[in-house]
mmCIF file of C-alpha atoms in Angstrom:
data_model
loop_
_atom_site.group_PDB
_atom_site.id
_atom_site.type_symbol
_atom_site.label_atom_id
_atom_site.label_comp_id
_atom_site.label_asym_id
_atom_site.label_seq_id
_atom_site.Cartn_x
_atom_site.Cartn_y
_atom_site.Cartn_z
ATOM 1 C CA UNK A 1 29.802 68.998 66.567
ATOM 2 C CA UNK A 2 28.815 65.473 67.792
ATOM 3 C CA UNK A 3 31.083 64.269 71.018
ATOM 4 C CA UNK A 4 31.174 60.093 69.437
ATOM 5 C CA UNK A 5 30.899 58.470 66.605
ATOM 6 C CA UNK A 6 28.020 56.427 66.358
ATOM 7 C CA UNK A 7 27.912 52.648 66.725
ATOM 8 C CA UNK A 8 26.984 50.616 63.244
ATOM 9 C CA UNK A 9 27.009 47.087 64.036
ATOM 10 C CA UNK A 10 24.384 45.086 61.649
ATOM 11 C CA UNK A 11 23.452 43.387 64.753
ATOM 12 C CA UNK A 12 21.916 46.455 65.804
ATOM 13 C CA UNK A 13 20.455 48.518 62.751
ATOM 14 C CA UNK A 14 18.151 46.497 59.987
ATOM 15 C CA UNK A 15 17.193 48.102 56.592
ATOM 16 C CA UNK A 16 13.758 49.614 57.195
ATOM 17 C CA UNK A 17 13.532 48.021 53.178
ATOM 18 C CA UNK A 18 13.214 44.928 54.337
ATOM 19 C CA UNK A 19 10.498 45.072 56.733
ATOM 20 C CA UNK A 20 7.572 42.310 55.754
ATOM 21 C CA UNK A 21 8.801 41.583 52.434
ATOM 22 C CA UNK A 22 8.920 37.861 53.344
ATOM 23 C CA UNK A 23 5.288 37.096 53.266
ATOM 24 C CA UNK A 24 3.058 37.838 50.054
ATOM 25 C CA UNK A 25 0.014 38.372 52.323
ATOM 26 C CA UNK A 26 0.555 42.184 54.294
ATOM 27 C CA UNK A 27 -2.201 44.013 54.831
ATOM 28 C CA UNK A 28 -5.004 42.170 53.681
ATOM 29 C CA UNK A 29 -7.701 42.343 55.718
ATOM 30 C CA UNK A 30 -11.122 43.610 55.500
ATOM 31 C CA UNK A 31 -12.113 47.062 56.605
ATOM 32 C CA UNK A 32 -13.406 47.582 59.833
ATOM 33 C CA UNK A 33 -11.758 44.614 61.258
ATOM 34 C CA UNK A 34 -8.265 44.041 63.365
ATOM 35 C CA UNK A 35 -5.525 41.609 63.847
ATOM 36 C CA UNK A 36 -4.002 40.314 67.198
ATOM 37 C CA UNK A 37 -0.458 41.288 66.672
ATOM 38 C CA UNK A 38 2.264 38.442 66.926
ATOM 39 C CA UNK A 39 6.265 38.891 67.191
ATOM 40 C CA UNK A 40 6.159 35.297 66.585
ATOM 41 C CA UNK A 41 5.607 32.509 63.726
ATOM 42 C CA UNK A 42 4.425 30.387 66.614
ATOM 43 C CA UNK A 43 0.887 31.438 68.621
ATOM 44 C CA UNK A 44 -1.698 29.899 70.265
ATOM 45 C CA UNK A 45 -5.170 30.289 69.539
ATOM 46 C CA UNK A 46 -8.165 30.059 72.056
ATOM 47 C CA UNK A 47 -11.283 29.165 70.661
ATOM 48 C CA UNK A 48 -14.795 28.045 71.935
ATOM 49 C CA UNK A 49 -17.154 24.961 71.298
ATOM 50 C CA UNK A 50 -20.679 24.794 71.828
ATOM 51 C CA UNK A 51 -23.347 23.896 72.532
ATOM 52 C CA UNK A 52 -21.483 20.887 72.517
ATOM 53 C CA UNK A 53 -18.764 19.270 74.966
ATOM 54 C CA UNK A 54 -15.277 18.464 73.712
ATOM 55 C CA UNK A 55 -15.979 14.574 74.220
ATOM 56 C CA UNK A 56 -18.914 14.781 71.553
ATOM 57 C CA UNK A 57 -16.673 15.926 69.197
ATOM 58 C CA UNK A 58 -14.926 13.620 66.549
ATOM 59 C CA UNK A 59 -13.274 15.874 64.365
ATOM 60 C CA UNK A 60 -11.692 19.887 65.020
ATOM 61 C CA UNK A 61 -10.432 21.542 62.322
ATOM 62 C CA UNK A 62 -8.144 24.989 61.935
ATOM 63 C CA UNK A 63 -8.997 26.473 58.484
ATOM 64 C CA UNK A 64 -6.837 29.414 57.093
ATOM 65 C CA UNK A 65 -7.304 32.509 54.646
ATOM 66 C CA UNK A 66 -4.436 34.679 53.617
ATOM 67 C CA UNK A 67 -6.325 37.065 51.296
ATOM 68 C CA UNK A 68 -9.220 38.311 53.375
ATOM 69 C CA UNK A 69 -11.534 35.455 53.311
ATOM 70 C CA UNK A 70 -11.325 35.282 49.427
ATOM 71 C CA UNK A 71 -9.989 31.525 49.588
ATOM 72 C CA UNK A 72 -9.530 28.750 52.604
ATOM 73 C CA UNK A 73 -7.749 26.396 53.091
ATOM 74 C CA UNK A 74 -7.602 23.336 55.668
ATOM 75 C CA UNK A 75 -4.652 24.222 58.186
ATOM 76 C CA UNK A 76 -4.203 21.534 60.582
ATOM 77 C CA UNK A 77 -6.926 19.152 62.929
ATOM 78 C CA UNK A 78 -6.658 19.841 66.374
ATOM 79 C CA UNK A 79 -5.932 16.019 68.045
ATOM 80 C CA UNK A 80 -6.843 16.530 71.827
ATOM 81 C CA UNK A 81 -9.467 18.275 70.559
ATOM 82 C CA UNK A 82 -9.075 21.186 73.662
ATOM 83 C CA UNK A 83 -8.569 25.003 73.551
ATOM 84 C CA UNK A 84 -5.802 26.459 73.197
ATOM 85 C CA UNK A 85 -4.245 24.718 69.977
ATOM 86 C CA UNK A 86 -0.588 25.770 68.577
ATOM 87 C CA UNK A 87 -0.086 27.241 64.939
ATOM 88 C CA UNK A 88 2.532 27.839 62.918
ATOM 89 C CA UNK A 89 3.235 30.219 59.603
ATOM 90 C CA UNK A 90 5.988 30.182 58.054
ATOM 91 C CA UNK A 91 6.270 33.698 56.943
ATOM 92 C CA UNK A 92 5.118 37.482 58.602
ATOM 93 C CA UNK A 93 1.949 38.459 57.093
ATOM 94 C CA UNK A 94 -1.896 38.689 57.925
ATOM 95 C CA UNK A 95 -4.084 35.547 58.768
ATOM 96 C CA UNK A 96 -7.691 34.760 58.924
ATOM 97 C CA UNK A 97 -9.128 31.771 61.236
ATOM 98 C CA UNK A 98 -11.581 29.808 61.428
ATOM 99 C CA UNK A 99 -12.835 26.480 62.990
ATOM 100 C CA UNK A 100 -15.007 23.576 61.910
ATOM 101 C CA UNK A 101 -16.163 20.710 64.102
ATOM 102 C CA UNK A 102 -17.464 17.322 63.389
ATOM 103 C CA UNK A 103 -19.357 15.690 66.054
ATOM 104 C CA UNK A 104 -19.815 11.861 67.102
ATOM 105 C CA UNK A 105 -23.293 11.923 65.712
ATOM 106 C CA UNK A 106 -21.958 13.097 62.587
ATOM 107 C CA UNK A 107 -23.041 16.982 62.643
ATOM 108 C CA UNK A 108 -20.903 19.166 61.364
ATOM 109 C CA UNK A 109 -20.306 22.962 60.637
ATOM 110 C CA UNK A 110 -20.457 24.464 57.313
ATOM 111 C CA UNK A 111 -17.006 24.449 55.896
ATOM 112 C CA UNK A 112 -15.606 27.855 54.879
ATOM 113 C CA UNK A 113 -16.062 29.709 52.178
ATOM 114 C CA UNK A 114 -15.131 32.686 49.540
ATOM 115 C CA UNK A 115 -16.029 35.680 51.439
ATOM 116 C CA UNK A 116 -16.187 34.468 55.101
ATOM 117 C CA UNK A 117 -14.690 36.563 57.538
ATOM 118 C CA UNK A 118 -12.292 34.869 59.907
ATOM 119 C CA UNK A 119 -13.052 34.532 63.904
ATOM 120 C CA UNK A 120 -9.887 36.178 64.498
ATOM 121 C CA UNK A 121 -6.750 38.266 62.612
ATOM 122 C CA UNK A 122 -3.690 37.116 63.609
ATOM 123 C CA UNK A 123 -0.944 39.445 62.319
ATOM 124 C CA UNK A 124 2.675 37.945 62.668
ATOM 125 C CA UNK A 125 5.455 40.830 62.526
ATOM 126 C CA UNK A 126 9.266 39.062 63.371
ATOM 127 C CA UNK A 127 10.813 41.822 62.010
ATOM 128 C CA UNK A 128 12.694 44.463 64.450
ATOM 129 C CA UNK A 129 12.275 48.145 63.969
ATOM 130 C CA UNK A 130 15.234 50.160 62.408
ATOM 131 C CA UNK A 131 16.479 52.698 64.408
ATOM 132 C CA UNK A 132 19.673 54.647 65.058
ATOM 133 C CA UNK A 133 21.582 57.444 66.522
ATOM 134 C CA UNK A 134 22.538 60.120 64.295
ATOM 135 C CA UNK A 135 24.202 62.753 65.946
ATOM 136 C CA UNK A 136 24.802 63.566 69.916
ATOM 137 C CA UNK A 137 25.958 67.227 69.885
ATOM 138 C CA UNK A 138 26.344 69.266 73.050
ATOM 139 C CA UNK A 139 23.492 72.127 73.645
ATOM 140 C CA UNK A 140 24.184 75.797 73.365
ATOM 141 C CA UNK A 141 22.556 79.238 73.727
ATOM 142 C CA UNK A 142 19.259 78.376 75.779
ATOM 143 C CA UNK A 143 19.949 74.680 75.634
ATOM 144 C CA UNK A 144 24.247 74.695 77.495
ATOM 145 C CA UNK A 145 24.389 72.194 79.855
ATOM 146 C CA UNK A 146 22.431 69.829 77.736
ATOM 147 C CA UNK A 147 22.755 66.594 75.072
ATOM 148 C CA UNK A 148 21.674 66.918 71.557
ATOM 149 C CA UNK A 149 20.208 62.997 71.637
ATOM 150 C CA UNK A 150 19.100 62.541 67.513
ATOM 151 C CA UNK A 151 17.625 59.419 66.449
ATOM 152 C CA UNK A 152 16.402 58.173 63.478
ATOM 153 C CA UNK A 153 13.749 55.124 64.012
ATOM 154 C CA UNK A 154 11.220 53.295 61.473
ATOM 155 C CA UNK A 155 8.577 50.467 61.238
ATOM 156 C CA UNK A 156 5.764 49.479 59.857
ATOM 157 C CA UNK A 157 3.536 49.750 63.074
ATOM 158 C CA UNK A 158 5.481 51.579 66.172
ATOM 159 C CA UNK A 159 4.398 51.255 69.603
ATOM 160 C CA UNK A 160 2.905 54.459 70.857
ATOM 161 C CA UNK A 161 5.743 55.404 72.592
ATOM 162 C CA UNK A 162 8.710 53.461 71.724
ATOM 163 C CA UNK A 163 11.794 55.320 72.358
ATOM 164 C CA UNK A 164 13.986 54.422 75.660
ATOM 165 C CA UNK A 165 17.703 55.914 76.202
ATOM 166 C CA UNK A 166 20.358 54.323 78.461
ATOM 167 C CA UNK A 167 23.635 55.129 79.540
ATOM 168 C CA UNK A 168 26.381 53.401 80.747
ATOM 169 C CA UNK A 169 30.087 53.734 82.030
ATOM 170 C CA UNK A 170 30.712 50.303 80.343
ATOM 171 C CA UNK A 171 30.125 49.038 76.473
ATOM 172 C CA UNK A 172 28.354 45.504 77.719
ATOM 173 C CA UNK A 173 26.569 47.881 80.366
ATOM 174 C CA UNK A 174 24.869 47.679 82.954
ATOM 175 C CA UNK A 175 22.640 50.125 81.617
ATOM 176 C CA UNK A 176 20.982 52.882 83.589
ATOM 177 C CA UNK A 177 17.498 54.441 81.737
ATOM 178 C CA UNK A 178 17.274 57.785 80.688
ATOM 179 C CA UNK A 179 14.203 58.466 79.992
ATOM 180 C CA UNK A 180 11.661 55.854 78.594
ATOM 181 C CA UNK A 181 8.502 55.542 76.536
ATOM 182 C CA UNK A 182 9.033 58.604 74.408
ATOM 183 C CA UNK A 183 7.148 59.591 71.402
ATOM 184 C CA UNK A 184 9.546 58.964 68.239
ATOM 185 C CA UNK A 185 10.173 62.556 67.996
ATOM 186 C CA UNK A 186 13.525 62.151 66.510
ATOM 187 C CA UNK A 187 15.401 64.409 69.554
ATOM 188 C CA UNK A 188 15.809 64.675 73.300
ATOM 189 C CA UNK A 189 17.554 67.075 75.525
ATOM 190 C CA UNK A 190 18.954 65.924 78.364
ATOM 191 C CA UNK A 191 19.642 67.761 80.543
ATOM 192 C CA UNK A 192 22.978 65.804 82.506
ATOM 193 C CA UNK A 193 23.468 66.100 86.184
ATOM 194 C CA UNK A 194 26.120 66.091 88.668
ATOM 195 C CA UNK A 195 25.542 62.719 89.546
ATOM 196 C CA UNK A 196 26.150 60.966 85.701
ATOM 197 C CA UNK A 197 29.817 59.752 85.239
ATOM 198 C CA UNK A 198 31.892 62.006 83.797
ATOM 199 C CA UNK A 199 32.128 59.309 80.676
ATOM 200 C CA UNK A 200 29.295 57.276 79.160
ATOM 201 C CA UNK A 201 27.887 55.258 76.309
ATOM 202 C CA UNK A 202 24.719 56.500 75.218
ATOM 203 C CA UNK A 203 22.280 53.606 73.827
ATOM 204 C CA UNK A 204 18.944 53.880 72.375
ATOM 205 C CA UNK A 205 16.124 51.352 72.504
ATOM 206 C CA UNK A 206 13.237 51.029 70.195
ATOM 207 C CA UNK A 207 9.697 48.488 69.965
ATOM 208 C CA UNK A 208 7.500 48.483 67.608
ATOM 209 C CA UNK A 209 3.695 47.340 68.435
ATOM 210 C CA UNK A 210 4.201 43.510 68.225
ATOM 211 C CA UNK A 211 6.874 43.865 70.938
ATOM 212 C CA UNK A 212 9.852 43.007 68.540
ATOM 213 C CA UNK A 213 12.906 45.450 69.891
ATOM 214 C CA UNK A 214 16.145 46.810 68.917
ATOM 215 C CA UNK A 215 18.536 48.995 69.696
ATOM 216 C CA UNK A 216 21.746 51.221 68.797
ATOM 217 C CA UNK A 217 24.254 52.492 70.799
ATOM 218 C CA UNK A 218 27.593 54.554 70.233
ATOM 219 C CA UNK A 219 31.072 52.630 69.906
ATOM 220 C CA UNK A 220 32.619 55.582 71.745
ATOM 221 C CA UNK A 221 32.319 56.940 74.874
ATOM 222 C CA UNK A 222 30.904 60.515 75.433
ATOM 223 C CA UNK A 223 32.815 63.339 77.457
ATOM 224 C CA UNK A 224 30.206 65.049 79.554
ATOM 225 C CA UNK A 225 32.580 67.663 80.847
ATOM 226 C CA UNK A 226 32.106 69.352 77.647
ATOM 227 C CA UNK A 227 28.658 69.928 78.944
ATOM 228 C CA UNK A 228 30.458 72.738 81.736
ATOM 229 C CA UNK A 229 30.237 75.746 81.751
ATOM 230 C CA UNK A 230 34.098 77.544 80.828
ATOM 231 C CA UNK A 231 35.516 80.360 81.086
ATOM 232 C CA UNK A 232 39.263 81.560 79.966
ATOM 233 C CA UNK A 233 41.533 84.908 80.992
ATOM 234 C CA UNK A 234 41.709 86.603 77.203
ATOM 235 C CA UNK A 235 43.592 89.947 78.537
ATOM 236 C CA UNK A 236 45.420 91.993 81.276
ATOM 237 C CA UNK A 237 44.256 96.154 81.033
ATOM 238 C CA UNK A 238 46.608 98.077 82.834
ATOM 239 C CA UNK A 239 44.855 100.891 85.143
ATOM 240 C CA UNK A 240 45.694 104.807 86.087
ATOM 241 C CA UNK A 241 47.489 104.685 89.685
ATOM 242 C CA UNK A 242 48.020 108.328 90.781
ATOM 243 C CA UNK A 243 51.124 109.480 92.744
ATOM 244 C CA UNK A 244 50.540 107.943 96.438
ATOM 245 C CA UNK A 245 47.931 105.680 96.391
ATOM 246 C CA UNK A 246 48.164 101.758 95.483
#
């Protein structure tokens, strides 16, 4: 049986469904390439100029493809003319850059075109990973003394190892770690000592590779003394005294 019922606040569980259905652009990208990951719609880029120096340039523009370098598209001009310069999408998806630079003397670099690669992926990913407890049941046979942590969690790109567990004596915390950077296995024993309170929340954490986070955590706290070991008088069986002994 599971000690608490779990926690299911909207604030803290998305619909995996949902993940990157904003932007019409996932995933495009050609092969053998890879895309600097972004948790936000705003990024800088860094970009180099030469053999040139930034006061014999006239003109520095930020081209854009969202299909792989099929089309392009002028972005925005870079005013100041300086690394880094500040972009801005306005949905999650997968973007191709590019520069092209005018000089004073009226050179200029070839303008993109179909089936140019970009100088750099950027993939933007807002959207937090779904996760969620499922069941926290107490151990038994070879695994007494334990809790059953279950966990359900889902994203398009997890981080490596993006599981972390808290507890906590309070709802609003503070929160003391568990264990971190777990593989999302689905389950983790835990083996409870002495020294956890005899109640506590249980909360689970979860990032996905872009950094975006999000977590779940039970409404209810859980009794750890049902973690102890019991034990409980079932009879009395009366025994044979002979005749002058006691």
């Amino acid at each position: 049986r599971s000690p608490a019922r779990m926690a299911s606040s909207s604030r803290s569980v998305d619909d995996v469904r949902s993940d990157f259905q904003r932007g019409s652009n996932i995933n495009r990208i050609p092969d053998g390439q890879y895309a600097k990951l972004s948790s936000s719609r705003k990024f800088e880029l860094d970009y180099l100029v030469e053999p040139i120096q930034p006061d014999d340039i006239s003109r520095l523009e930020i081209w854009v493809t969202e299909d792989a370098g099929q089309s392009w598209r002028l972005d925005s001009v870079d005013q100041d003319r300086q690394s880094p310069v500040e972009m801005k999408v306005d949905d999650d998806g997968v973007y191709g850059y590019r520069i092209r630079i005018q000089t004073n003397d009226g050179l200029e670099s070839l303008q993109p075109a179909r089936g140019d690669s970009a100088d750099v992926w950027v993939e933007v990913d807002t959207t937090r990973p779904s996760v969620e407890l499922v069941s926290i049941p107490y151990g038994r046979r070879t695994d007494a003394g334990k809790l059953i942590i279950n966990w359900r969690a889902t994203d398009r790109r997890l981080a490596a190892k993006p599981i972390t567990i808290y507890y906590a004596v309070a709802l609003d915390g503070p929160w003391e770690v568990v264990v971190e950077k777990l593989e999302n296995s689905g389950q983790f024993k835990w083996p409870v000592t002495r020294r956890i309170p005899r109640k506590v929340y249980i909360r689970i954490e979860c990032v996905d590779a872009a950094g975006n986070r999000n977590f779940h955590q039970t409404d209810q706290m859980i009794d750890l003394s049902g973690l102890n070991p019991r034990g409980m008088i079932r009879g009395v069986r009366p025994l044979d005294v002979r005749p002058g002994t006691q």
